[in-house]
Amino acid sequence: MPAQYSDARSEEGSTGMPEFGDSIDLATFEQILEMDDDEDEREFSKSIVYDFFSQAETTFEKMDSNLESKDLDQLSALGHFLKGSSATLGLTKLKDSCEKIQHYGAHKDETGANVISDDNVCLKACGKLIKQAKEEFREAEKALRKFYHDE
Amino acid sequence: MLEDPSYSAVVRWGDDGDSFVVLENEKFTKHILPKHFKHSNFASFVRQLNKYDFHKVRQNNEDGQQSQYGPNAWEFKHPEFKANSKDTLDNIRRKAPAPRKQGQLSDEQIPIQQIDLMNQQMVAQAQQIQMLEASNHELRINHQSVVQELLRLHRTVVNHDKVMQDVMKYLNGVDAQQRRSSRVVFNTGEPIPNGNTNLTPSSNGAPQIDDDVPASPLQHAQQLMTEYNTDAQMNSHFAGFEQMANSFVPGGQMRGSGSAQSSGSMGYSKMSDGQLEQIVYPTGGTNGIDPTYSDHLPNIPYGMPAVGEKIDAGDLRAKYADTRKKSNYADPGWGRTPRVLLVEDDPTCRQIGTKFLYSFSCTVDTAFDGLEAVSKIQEGGKYDLILMDIIMPNLDGVSACHIIRQFDRTPIVAMTSNIRSDDIQMYFQHGMDDVLPKPFTRKSLLDMLEKHLLHLKKNSMEPPPTIGINPSVTQSSLRDDLSAAASPAGSNGTWNSPSQYSGVSPVNPSISIPYGNYMDTNQQAYNSNPTTPIVARGPGLQMPPGQVGMPNMNQQHRRNASDMMGPGPPIDNAAVKKQRMSGNFQPGSMAAPMRQQ
């Protein structure tokens, strides 16, 4: 995979594709960038990304409160929700964490294959993963804000 | 209240101003009490008065009064209750439990309170009963509508059943025809490249063959038909029905866009496919019925890889990385702008999906959840394709699809990251046509559009880019599909040169009749429901009546067949075989009339 990405980069080198590190899957993100009519303004992708920022913030807040109230179902739903949008933008790491939150919230292990019946185990795992997801989000957010010259 | 002149006929001050009189007990209870008290109960009003130390003036004690106020009048008195002296009102108090007032009444006090309490309870109960009645009424209405809905569903299922039976009948006919002709081919020896002379006489002699047993896949299918009745199961069968035709679509597409033949030469171009077939299906002494049984399928050079591509996002991305250039996604060349309904609760996915669809020259409508999607379809929204998220608030995608399927056949593609095989099987069972794994890419989305909206495409090589479908365009693209689909039929398509089609043609007239039948029943079935007229929407609209059914069936088949190509475990193998079988025959027989033109 990494080899392909570097191919992609060299190919697109002239348009000045950013270095996002491994927090963002470039191929996925680029196809959104391609939808921008103006490569300087980047109006479309920027609005999507910034909408996503606030969406993620809200979701994290909800995750925190549901963690407190120990509502695993809600945590699972929230994990699923954020998984979808982060995957669409290519925030792979965040997506993976959200998927795990979704699984633990549904009383499964992180692969989703095995059942975990103990609520406390799930809650603990969710708590840890939410923290991790937040960090991954911050990292991606930082890179994206930098890309949009908004630091 | 007492001073209101409009009440004076009912209740008013006594003549002396030191009492008040209720002249008409009933009217007072009905009309006036409810306006001033929480109840409309004269007895409890009297009780209240007693509590406040009003007393009824006994009529028999006071001679003059009786005639004064009438026989039914009730006069009440209180020492401090006087007309025009409001300040004394403050002295009228509820009798406290403590003997602050007249001790003579203290023993009555408790029962009165109790009665009052009971009275209040009764009022509350009456209210509760009223509420219950209301909700009961509501439930009854709901129940009625549910029953009606059930009946309607039942009718739909019955109609489906009928359609399926007609299809089976037709297939049996085609099967018989096919068996005769293929038997002939094999009876006359191994396929000879110029079998023209052999074909014509032998197809005439075909009816003489007596051991005319229906193909086993068809028999099996018939068995299944009798076993299964439910909508969903029918659907999944139907889904697998056309697998065969579908697996060859990519080949057809490639050739269609890659070659610039005139429509007249289209039929010939399929010989290239024919050559392919020879590689795939070594010519040999097969039973001559179905050379494309499932065991051959993995060998088909172009059908299966499409599946891998769909599942393996990494692979996709790799391809994407190679081909990623805006120019690759230019207008796919629709004959008419496709209308797509995007059902997605996540704003990010919705925005991006919408943007991608716009970039493919589609018009896009969006729905936030399944509920909105259902109501959009119910309100008569016509779409060519529905992209449906699965997990959504209020109404999930599968349920929404299930509901929509009761009255509409618009292709629905599940858009989800839950692509385990049992998930996918469930999607298909509820009437979905395909699965687009999330996160989707532009390419995977475009592939999906092209697959399901093939009928909206105009042949990219045909000159007129005008809207409004040019018959020649549709026909040639059709022919494209057909020839691609027809070639796997092998026994005829592979070895016969175009000049030989005349030899086959005697069969056609008899084939076209079952088609007409099928269409009739089909349309009838559709008309009885408010179905999206898939039939009418297809390019076949411009075709002569006898052929109207073909392109649509073909497309329908292809669409459904793609289900089977998906990562999900196919429906039981025998059923699939039968379906391949049918896919096999249909295109072959369909293609024939086309070639004659």
XYZ file of C-alpha atoms in Angstrom:
748
model
C 0.000 0.000 0.000
C 2.541 2.622 0.958
C 4.223 2.085 -2.362
C 1.044 3.032 -4.130
C 0.685 6.126 -2.116
C 4.136 7.270 -2.990
C 3.307 6.620 -6.620
C 0.285 8.731 -6.230
C 2.264 11.489 -4.703
C 4.894 11.610 -7.350
C 2.196 11.626 -9.947
C 0.380 14.474 -8.346
C 3.499 16.197 -7.190
C 2.876 19.271 -9.264
C -0.366 20.090 -7.514
C 1.419 20.192 -4.190
C -0.339 17.415 -2.351
C 0.275 17.668 1.334
C 2.095 15.260 3.583
C -0.504 14.037 5.980
C 1.519 11.284 7.499
C -0.307 8.099 8.227
C -3.315 9.650 9.906
C -5.010 10.310 6.592
C -5.313 8.011 3.641
C -4.249 10.203 0.801
C -5.950 8.309 -1.986
C -9.296 8.607 -0.291
C -8.831 12.206 0.631
C -7.572 13.197 -2.767
C -10.674 12.091 -4.521
C -12.524 14.588 -2.390
C -9.966 17.255 -3.184
C -10.501 16.515 -6.828
C -14.047 17.683 -6.422
C -12.859 21.188 -5.611
C -13.526 23.524 -8.442
C -10.751 25.837 -7.440
C -7.575 24.341 -6.087
C -6.693 27.491 -4.191
C -10.038 28.060 -2.542
C -10.912 24.419 -2.015
C -14.344 25.529 -1.015
C -16.056 22.172 -1.239
C -13.563 19.962 0.520
C -12.924 22.602 3.138
C -16.568 22.879 4.044
C -16.806 19.122 4.313
C -13.727 18.832 6.434
C -14.759 21.635 8.743
C -18.244 20.263 9.068
C -16.618 17.016 9.987
C -14.570 18.725 12.683
C -17.639 19.998 14.443
C -19.441 16.736 13.875
C -16.574 14.866 15.475
C -16.439 17.269 18.431
C -20.134 16.816 19.062
C -19.818 13.074 18.769
C -16.961 12.974 21.231
C -18.997 14.982 23.711
C -21.856 12.552 23.352
C -19.475 9.650 23.733
C -18.177 11.120 26.977
C -21.608 11.598 28.460
C -22.741 8.143 27.398
C -19.626 6.662 28.835
C -20.528 8.302 32.082
C -24.066 7.012 31.980
C -22.725 3.623 30.873
C -24.945 3.465 27.820
C -23.139 0.953 25.653
C -25.790 0.910 22.945
C -25.410 4.604 22.411
C -21.637 4.305 22.397
C -21.858 1.681 19.714
C -24.145 3.855 17.606
C -21.888 6.864 18.035
C -18.867 4.775 17.101
C -20.610 3.653 13.979
C -21.616 7.158 13.097
C -18.152 8.630 13.380
C -16.687 5.602 11.676
C -18.671 6.315 8.552
C -17.640 9.903 8.138
C -14.034 9.408 9.129
C -13.747 6.542 6.672
C -15.194 8.674 3.920
C -12.569 11.327 4.523
C -9.810 8.753 4.758
C -9.020 9.211 8.433
C -8.092 5.586 8.678
C -6.813 5.454 12.214
C -9.779 7.276 13.607
C -12.045 5.015 11.624
C -10.417 1.938 13.126
C -10.828 3.223 16.645
C -14.443 4.116 16.023
C -15.079 0.677 14.679
C -13.697 -0.816 17.852
C -15.899 1.457 19.916
C -18.817 0.264 17.863
C -17.887 -3.348 18.564
C -17.280 -2.944 22.274
C -20.494 -1.005 22.605
C -22.255 -3.983 21.063
C -20.677 -6.346 23.584
C -18.133 -7.692 21.148
C -14.396 -7.734 21.116
C -12.529 -5.337 18.888
C -12.723 -7.588 15.863
C -16.468 -7.884 16.290
C -16.197 -11.642 16.187
C -16.524 -12.661 19.804
C -19.061 -11.756 22.430
C -18.086 -10.008 25.624
C -20.886 -10.102 28.108
C -19.236 -8.104 30.868
C -20.437 -4.501 30.695
C -17.507 -3.209 32.651
C -14.958 -4.708 30.303
C -16.712 -3.075 27.377
C -17.021 0.263 29.109
C -13.404 0.251 30.069
C -12.360 -0.572 26.532
C -14.626 2.124 25.166
C -13.186 4.668 27.532
C -9.706 3.875 26.406
C -10.645 3.889 22.752
C -12.494 7.180 22.972
C -9.381 8.745 24.392
C -7.335 7.222 21.631
C -9.817 8.309 18.989
C -9.658 11.863 20.275
C -5.910 11.888 19.955
C -6.110 10.525 16.456
C -8.673 13.101 15.599
C -6.517 15.939 16.945
C -3.613 14.722 14.899
C -5.647 14.575 11.712
C -7.313 17.855 12.496
C -3.967 19.536 12.916
C -2.723 18.227 9.595
C -5.890 19.229 7.833
C -5.968 22.714 9.301
C -2.424 23.144 8.211
C -3.369 22.018 4.744
C -6.123 24.595 4.617
C -3.732 27.249 5.932
C -5.673 27.683 9.079
C -3.488 26.985 12.038
C -72.181 34.498 39.020
C -75.216 35.504 40.982
C -75.157 39.032 39.647
C -75.015 37.958 36.032
C -78.440 38.827 34.622
C -78.179 36.124 31.952
C -78.233 33.549 34.727
C -81.128 35.093 36.574
C -83.612 32.546 35.355
C -81.459 29.828 36.822
C -79.653 31.210 39.801
C -79.834 34.577 41.498
C -79.792 36.336 44.792
C -82.685 35.763 47.021
C -85.177 38.608 47.238
C -83.820 39.699 50.579
C -80.221 39.784 49.481
C -79.163 37.480 52.294
C -79.472 34.212 50.410
C -79.158 32.848 46.897
C -81.562 30.695 45.037
C -81.061 27.995 42.475
C -84.229 28.117 40.488
C -83.645 25.442 37.920
C -81.620 22.655 39.264
C -80.850 20.949 35.966
C -79.818 23.975 33.982
C -77.661 25.134 36.818
C -75.889 21.818 36.960
C -75.372 21.548 33.241
C -74.485 25.048 32.196
C -73.332 27.112 35.083
C -71.527 24.778 37.413
C -68.899 23.677 34.859
C -67.988 27.307 34.247
C -67.138 27.982 37.832
C -66.201 24.640 39.271
C -64.188 21.668 38.217
C -67.224 19.463 38.196
C -70.794 19.490 37.079
C -72.407 17.768 39.924
C -75.101 19.513 41.846
C -74.789 17.253 44.858
C -71.160 18.008 45.311
C -71.881 21.688 44.869
C -74.321 21.433 47.726
C -71.745 19.564 49.735
C -69.221 22.264 49.113
C -71.720 24.831 50.249
C -72.262 22.877 53.380
C -68.595 22.810 53.980
C -68.462 26.545 53.809
C -71.343 26.606 56.223
C -74.078 27.502 53.797
C -77.330 25.921 54.634
C -80.295 25.122 52.630
C -83.328 27.095 53.560
C -86.004 24.555 54.146
C -89.029 25.347 52.129
C -91.658 23.847 54.381
C -90.475 26.040 57.253
C -90.927 29.213 55.366
C -94.346 29.468 53.882
C -93.900 32.370 51.543
C -90.680 31.198 49.955
C -92.056 28.210 48.159
C -94.264 30.112 45.887
C -91.703 32.838 45.614
C -88.971 30.809 43.872
C -90.937 27.909 42.447
C -91.303 24.313 43.533
C -87.837 23.139 42.436
C -85.867 26.005 43.829
C -83.093 25.550 46.317
C -82.326 28.458 48.573
C -79.034 28.691 50.414
C -78.148 30.977 53.263
C -75.051 31.981 55.093
C -74.917 34.513 57.860
C -72.056 36.397 56.200
C -73.198 35.947 52.579
C -74.997 39.059 51.532
C -75.529 40.885 48.332
C -73.497 44.089 48.017
C -71.284 43.385 50.967
C -68.206 41.765 49.580
C -66.059 42.490 52.606
C -67.986 40.029 54.686
C -67.065 37.292 52.222
C -63.741 36.887 53.918
C -65.557 35.546 56.916
C -66.943 32.682 54.932
C -64.397 29.961 55.438
C -64.077 26.356 54.947
C -64.902 24.633 58.143
C -61.636 23.622 59.644
C -61.275 20.231 61.262
C -60.564 22.150 64.422
C -63.801 23.287 66.004
C -63.330 26.899 65.135
C -66.860 27.142 63.884
C -70.074 25.725 65.074
C -69.422 22.597 67.045
C -72.755 21.156 66.156
C -71.570 20.084 62.734
C -68.254 18.549 63.717
C -69.505 14.984 63.560
C -70.747 15.463 59.998
C -67.462 16.889 58.939
C -65.490 13.718 58.421
C -68.023 11.882 56.294
C -68.457 14.959 54.150
C -64.775 15.165 53.539
C -64.631 11.539 52.692
C -67.492 11.855 50.289
C -65.840 14.806 48.708
C -62.666 12.860 48.282
C -64.537 10.016 46.692
C -66.262 12.439 44.459
C -62.986 13.818 43.249
C -61.789 10.322 42.612
C -64.848 9.613 40.576
C -64.249 12.659 38.470
C -60.665 11.602 37.928
C -61.791 8.135 36.992
C -64.253 9.503 34.532
C -61.470 11.420 32.915
C -59.329 8.339 32.770
C -62.095 6.401 31.124
C -62.454 9.115 28.569
C -58.769 8.938 27.804
C -58.898 5.192 27.508
C -61.769 5.466 25.135
C -59.859 7.871 22.995
C -56.779 5.685 22.848
C -58.920 2.655 22.176
C -60.433 4.441 19.251
C -57.019 5.333 17.958
C -55.818 1.760 18.305
C -58.812 0.525 16.450
C -58.029 2.813 13.549
C -54.414 1.723 13.559
C -55.444 -1.864 13.636
C -57.653 -1.358 10.653
C -54.924 0.213 8.628
C -52.510 -2.536 9.557
C -54.972 -5.128 8.443
C -55.468 -3.317 5.193
C -51.746 -3.108 4.700
C -51.474 -6.822 5.328
C -54.094 -7.546 2.761
C -52.315 -5.375 0.287
C -49.049 -7.152 0.984
C -50.763 -10.412 0.484
C -52.014 -9.309 -2.883
C -48.529 -8.224 -3.842
C -47.117 -11.577 -2.888
C -49.763 -13.346 -4.875
C -48.986 -11.205 -7.853
C -45.303 -11.953 -7.534
C -46.113 -15.561 -7.364
C -48.088 -15.315 -10.527
C -45.341 -13.516 -12.342
C -42.842 -16.106 -11.269
C -45.037 -18.864 -12.482
C -45.404 -17.173 -15.804
C -41.674 -16.803 -16.006
C -41.288 -20.462 -15.248
C -43.802 -21.376 -17.867
C -42.001 -19.327 -20.373
C -38.633 -20.716 -19.399
C -39.927 -24.190 -19.768
C -40.987 -23.335 -23.275
C -37.630 -21.867 -24.086
C -35.928 -24.779 -22.470
C -37.814 -27.194 -24.652
C -36.914 -25.229 -27.742
C -33.353 -24.997 -26.730
C -33.078 -28.661 -25.963
C -34.395 -29.530 -29.321
C -32.073 -27.293 -31.202
C -29.038 -28.086 -29.098
C -29.755 -31.755 -29.307
C -29.800 -31.341 -32.983
C -26.500 -29.620 -32.962
C -24.913 -32.365 -31.021
C -26.677 -35.099 -32.821
C -25.275 -33.870 -36.041
C -21.848 -34.316 -34.665
C -19.328 -32.020 -33.126
C -19.984 -28.426 -33.982
C -18.707 -27.735 -37.403
C -17.778 -24.181 -38.248
C -20.067 -24.038 -41.230
C -22.948 -25.926 -39.771
C -25.419 -23.945 -41.735
C -26.684 -26.790 -43.832
C -26.995 -29.034 -40.841
C -28.946 -26.640 -38.779
C -31.907 -25.833 -40.867
C -33.156 -29.317 -41.605
C -32.432 -30.613 -38.167
C -34.279 -27.870 -36.376
C -37.260 -28.845 -38.443
C -36.867 -32.407 -37.373
C -36.388 -31.547 -33.774
C -39.976 -31.994 -32.568
C -39.768 -35.662 -33.352
C -37.536 -36.308 -30.404
C -39.664 -37.824 -27.710
C -37.626 -38.087 -24.521
C -38.247 -34.453 -23.874
C -37.289 -34.044 -20.247
C -37.044 -30.529 -18.892
C -33.609 -29.484 -17.892
C -32.908 -30.479 -14.357
C -32.174 -26.972 -13.159
C -35.577 -25.934 -14.360
C -37.203 -28.817 -12.611
C -35.411 -27.876 -9.519
C -36.523 -24.329 -9.886
C -40.067 -25.450 -10.175
C -39.741 -27.406 -7.007
C -38.400 -24.396 -5.271
C -41.262 -22.364 -6.597
C -43.743 -24.583 -4.953
C -41.840 -24.647 -1.711
C -41.335 -20.974 -1.248
C -44.006 -18.415 -1.214
C -42.805 -15.491 0.729
C -41.885 -12.301 -0.876
C -38.361 -12.188 0.375
C -37.530 -15.656 -0.739
C -38.964 -15.051 -4.115
C -36.876 -12.043 -4.285
C -33.664 -13.775 -3.495
C -34.442 -16.336 -6.113
C -35.123 -13.706 -8.588
C -31.909 -12.093 -7.527
C -29.916 -15.111 -8.471
C -31.958 -15.624 -11.515
C -29.876 -13.828 -13.999
C -26.427 -14.352 -12.774
C -25.229 -15.728 -16.002
C -26.127 -12.831 -18.157
C -24.506 -10.585 -15.704
C -21.178 -12.193 -15.449
C -20.567 -11.256 -19.003
C -21.503 -7.654 -18.766
C -17.992 -6.353 -18.368
C -16.976 -7.943 -21.605
C -19.888 -6.390 -23.368
C -19.112 -3.020 -21.985
C -15.521 -3.128 -22.933
C -16.268 -3.949 -26.431
C -19.113 -1.547 -26.736
C -17.034 1.438 -25.827
C -13.890 0.244 -27.439
C -15.133 -0.357 -30.901
C -16.770 2.022 -33.249
C -18.850 -0.279 -35.323
C -21.932 0.839 -37.061
C -25.022 -0.630 -35.582
C -25.251 -2.968 -38.508
C -21.992 -4.642 -37.711
C -22.634 -4.961 -34.016
C -24.002 -8.399 -34.290
C -20.832 -9.605 -35.890
C -18.543 -8.159 -33.346
C -19.698 -10.704 -30.893
C -17.685 -13.263 -32.621
C -14.769 -12.023 -30.633
C -16.638 -13.061 -27.557
C -17.373 -16.304 -29.229
C -13.721 -16.932 -29.583
C -13.295 -16.252 -25.947
C -15.946 -18.763 -25.201
C -14.083 -21.393 -27.013
C -11.206 -20.879 -24.710
C -13.377 -21.005 -21.686
C -15.510 -23.909 -22.724
C -13.504 -26.396 -24.579
C -15.634 -27.849 -27.282
C -16.363 -31.383 -26.415
C -19.088 -33.912 -26.107
C -20.988 -32.181 -23.380
C -24.587 -32.892 -22.754
C -25.253 -29.894 -24.846
C -27.618 -28.275 -22.445
C -25.620 -25.935 -20.376
C -21.963 -25.511 -21.017
C -21.853 -22.690 -18.493
C -22.453 -24.626 -15.355
C -21.039 -23.213 -12.245
C -17.880 -25.278 -12.410
C -16.917 -23.319 -15.447
C -17.677 -20.049 -13.930
C -14.382 -19.509 -12.133
C -12.670 -19.878 -15.440
C -14.472 -17.019 -17.015
C -11.775 -14.497 -17.524
C -13.707 -11.335 -16.850
C -16.720 -12.031 -14.695
C -15.217 -12.816 -11.369
C -12.473 -10.253 -11.004
C -15.139 -7.614 -10.757
C -16.135 -9.110 -7.463
C -12.668 -9.034 -6.091
C -12.487 -5.456 -7.020
C -15.610 -4.704 -5.132
C -14.522 -6.362 -1.948
C -10.939 -5.450 -1.829
C -10.735 -1.789 -1.129
C -6.986 -1.923 -1.224
C -6.978 -3.331 -4.678
C -9.456 -0.743 -5.710
C -7.344 1.993 -4.379
C -4.385 0.629 -6.206
C -6.294 0.771 -9.416
C -7.563 4.114 -8.500
C -4.093 5.394 -7.898
C -3.106 4.281 -11.340
C -5.969 5.820 -13.129
C -6.628 8.790 -10.974
C -7.110 11.730 -13.227
C -10.109 13.900 -13.472
C -10.467 13.151 -17.112
C -11.138 9.535 -16.293
C -14.381 10.495 -14.725
C -15.807 12.587 -17.430
C -19.499 12.444 -18.117
C -20.279 8.755 -18.380
C -22.522 9.554 -21.308
C -26.029 9.112 -20.049
C -28.817 9.169 -22.558
C -30.891 10.830 -19.885
C -29.813 12.300 -16.584
C -30.087 9.577 -13.972
C -32.035 10.439 -10.859
C -30.486 9.070 -7.729
C -31.858 9.068 -4.221
C -29.114 9.085 -1.619
C -30.277 7.940 1.794
C -27.643 8.681 4.391
C -27.738 10.040 7.908
C -24.104 11.048 8.120
C -23.697 14.558 6.716
C -20.131 13.979 5.589
C -20.955 10.908 3.582
C -24.050 12.567 2.249
C -22.206 15.634 1.030
C -19.427 13.700 -0.573
C -21.749 11.172 -2.090
C -23.870 13.952 -3.512
C -20.862 15.701 -4.927
C -19.594 12.529 -6.544
C -22.965 11.850 -8.052
C -23.146 15.364 -9.414
C -19.751 14.853 -10.942
C -21.198 11.858 -12.742
C -23.940 14.088 -14.158
C -26.683 12.670 -11.991
C -29.433 14.582 -10.314
C -29.424 13.817 -6.647
C -32.089 13.827 -4.009
C -31.195 13.026 -0.440
C -33.014 11.591 2.511
C -31.826 11.692 6.077
C -33.113 8.285 7.082
C -35.201 5.361 5.986
C -38.394 7.052 6.995
C -37.773 10.022 4.767
C -36.749 7.743 1.933
C -39.931 5.732 2.169
C -42.087 8.815 2.222
C -40.248 10.257 -0.754
C -40.965 7.165 -2.761
C -44.510 7.021 -1.502
C -45.094 10.576 -2.540
C -44.341 9.467 -6.042
C -40.686 10.385 -6.320
C -39.260 8.576 -9.313
C -35.658 7.530 -9.195
C -33.434 5.366 -11.297
C -31.371 4.208 -8.380
C -31.516 4.392 -4.612
C -28.331 4.368 -2.590
C -29.253 3.344 0.914
C -27.224 3.477 4.069
C -28.065 0.603 6.378
C -27.665 1.841 9.919
C -29.714 4.985 10.327
C -31.882 6.498 13.031
C -35.673 6.123 12.967
C -35.796 3.545 10.201
C -32.832 1.502 9.063
C -32.024 0.873 5.444
C -33.060 -2.747 5.349
C -36.501 -2.054 6.764
C -36.912 0.924 4.489
C -36.009 -1.225 1.536
C -38.428 -3.876 2.621
C -41.225 -1.341 2.734
C -40.290 0.265 -0.560
C -40.220 -3.135 -2.198
C -43.902 -3.542 -1.457
C -44.726 -1.035 -4.096
C -41.630 -0.126 -6.036
C -38.896 -1.918 -7.925
C -36.336 0.852 -8.245
C -32.915 -0.715 -7.805
C -31.667 -0.224 -4.279
C -27.989 -0.451 -3.457
C -26.969 -0.959 0.138
C -24.220 1.420 1.122
C -22.597 0.034 4.190
C -19.485 -1.087 5.952
C -21.262 -4.143 7.290
C -20.444 -6.517 4.517
C -20.229 -9.816 6.255
C -21.805 -12.540 4.221
C -24.825 -12.960 6.450
C -25.406 -9.208 6.415
C -25.330 -9.199 2.674
C -27.630 -12.118 2.423
C -30.085 -10.272 4.589
C -29.903 -7.216 2.354
C -30.755 -9.295 -0.650
C -33.519 -11.083 1.130
C -35.176 -7.780 1.813
C -35.068 -6.801 -1.793
C -31.832 -4.926 -2.182
C -30.100 -5.308 -5.479
C -26.493 -4.725 -4.700
C -23.971 -3.678 -2.106
C -21.593 -0.766 -2.268
C -19.058 -1.228 0.504
C -18.219 1.814 2.564
C -16.162 3.827 2.384
C -16.990 4.064 -1.250
C -14.663 5.674 -3.722
C -15.579 7.639 -6.772
C -14.685 4.692 -8.859
C -16.708 2.167 -6.933
C -19.647 4.533 -7.028
C -19.311 5.067 -10.737
C -19.025 1.342 -11.343
C -22.202 0.843 -9.407
C -23.999 3.508 -11.406
C -22.856 2.106 -14.689
C -23.855 -1.346 -13.700
C -27.379 -0.464 -12.686
C -28.062 2.356 -15.043
C -26.792 0.730 -18.185
C -30.148 1.266 -19.776
C -29.700 5.011 -19.452
C -26.410 5.001 -21.232
C -26.181 5.967 -24.795
C -23.540 4.283 -26.785
C -20.522 6.497 -26.544
C -19.597 5.842 -30.143
C -22.913 6.796 -31.601
C -22.987 10.276 -33.060
C -26.165 11.941 -31.774
C -25.637 13.220 -28.244
C -29.180 14.496 -28.098
C -31.412 13.755 -25.222
C -34.446 11.685 -25.952
C -33.310 8.270 -26.800
C -32.421 7.620 -30.334
C -33.731 4.220 -31.253
C -30.682 3.238 -33.161
C -28.544 4.043 -30.188
C -30.555 1.997 -27.824
C -30.738 -0.819 -30.215
C -27.103 -0.993 -30.847
C -26.258 -0.784 -27.190
C -28.827 -3.372 -26.591
C -27.418 -5.572 -29.162
C -24.207 -5.094 -27.413
C -25.582 -6.429 -24.196
C -27.387 -9.155 -25.878
C -24.535 -10.389 -27.860
C -22.336 -10.337 -24.854
C -24.908 -12.230 -22.939
C -25.743 -14.502 -25.765
C -22.329 -15.778 -26.470
C -22.053 -18.002 -23.428
C -24.901 -19.961 -24.822
C -22.113 -21.511 -26.705
C -23.804 -24.190 -28.649
C -25.383 -21.711 -30.997
C -23.536 -18.513 -30.563
C -20.044 -19.758 -30.567
C -19.788 -21.780 -33.643
C -22.230 -20.249 -35.981
C -21.106 -17.591 -38.304
C -23.507 -14.704 -38.683
C -24.731 -16.030 -41.951
C -26.120 -18.999 -40.144
C -28.606 -17.093 -38.132
C -31.118 -17.550 -40.831
C -30.942 -21.202 -40.027
C -31.870 -20.559 -36.448
C -34.590 -18.120 -37.167
C -37.451 -20.574 -37.744
C -37.484 -21.008 -34.043
C -38.016 -17.369 -33.323
C -41.658 -16.854 -34.127
C -42.662 -19.425 -31.624
C -40.413 -17.886 -29.046
C -41.794 -14.447 -29.412
C -45.230 -15.625 -28.415
C -44.357 -16.623 -24.895
C -42.669 -13.304 -24.615
C -45.851 -11.519 -25.353
C -47.573 -13.559 -22.743
C -44.986 -12.834 -20.228
C -45.210 -9.153 -20.782
C -48.934 -9.125 -20.474
C -49.016 -10.807 -17.188
C -46.082 -8.891 -16.043
C -47.570 -5.574 -16.845
C -50.788 -6.590 -15.412
C -49.087 -7.500 -12.250
C -47.255 -4.264 -12.183
C -50.264 -2.194 -12.974
C -52.165 -3.558 -10.104
C -49.572 -2.005 -7.871
C -48.205 1.489 -8.025
C -44.938 0.207 -9.252
C -42.219 2.299 -10.657
C -42.500 1.367 -14.265
C -39.123 -0.119 -14.753
C -40.404 -1.675 -17.878
C -41.432 1.572 -19.383
C -38.299 3.325 -18.338
C -35.956 1.057 -20.184
C -34.708 1.821 -23.614
C -37.065 -0.812 -24.842
C -39.719 1.824 -24.884
C -38.878 2.637 -28.421
C -38.812 -0.935 -29.522
C -41.523 -2.702 -31.413
C -44.070 -4.188 -29.040
C -42.993 -7.752 -29.484
C -39.589 -6.951 -28.175
C -40.420 -4.612 -25.392
C -39.856 -7.144 -22.725
C -36.438 -8.226 -23.692
C -34.132 -5.441 -22.814
C -35.816 -4.910 -19.545
C -35.760 -8.450 -18.548
C -32.234 -8.545 -19.495
C -31.372 -5.591 -17.403
C -33.374 -6.703 -14.536
C -31.536 -9.919 -14.712
C -28.215 -8.352 -14.894
C -28.909 -6.179 -11.973
C -30.006 -9.014 -9.871
C -27.358 -11.258 -11.066
C -24.816 -8.914 -9.715
C -26.116 -9.821 -6.325
C -24.847 -13.218 -6.776
C -21.513 -11.977 -7.780
C -21.205 -10.146 -4.522
C -19.185 -11.449 -1.646
C -22.249 -12.953 -0.068
C -22.759 -16.669 -0.163
C -24.987 -17.447 -3.061
C -28.272 -19.084 -2.634
C -28.161 -22.801 -2.795
C -26.192 -24.122 -5.608
C -28.874 -25.922 -7.481
C -30.990 -22.826 -7.634
C -28.077 -20.918 -8.977
C -27.507 -23.494 -11.606
C -31.021 -23.280 -12.734
C -30.729 -19.586 -12.872
C -27.635 -19.691 -14.895
C -29.386 -21.995 -17.118
C -32.204 -19.607 -17.692
C -29.829 -16.742 -18.108
C -28.285 -18.801 -20.738
C -31.288 -19.496 -22.783
C -32.924 -16.201 -22.621
C -30.260 -14.096 -24.147
C -29.754 -16.609 -26.842
C -33.327 -16.579 -27.888
C -33.632 -12.881 -27.394
C -30.691 -12.090 -29.494
C -32.008 -13.898 -32.465
C -34.818 -11.545 -33.437
C -32.476 -8.641 -33.043
C -30.054 -9.975 -35.506
C -32.675 -10.238 -38.099
C -33.126 -6.553 -38.384
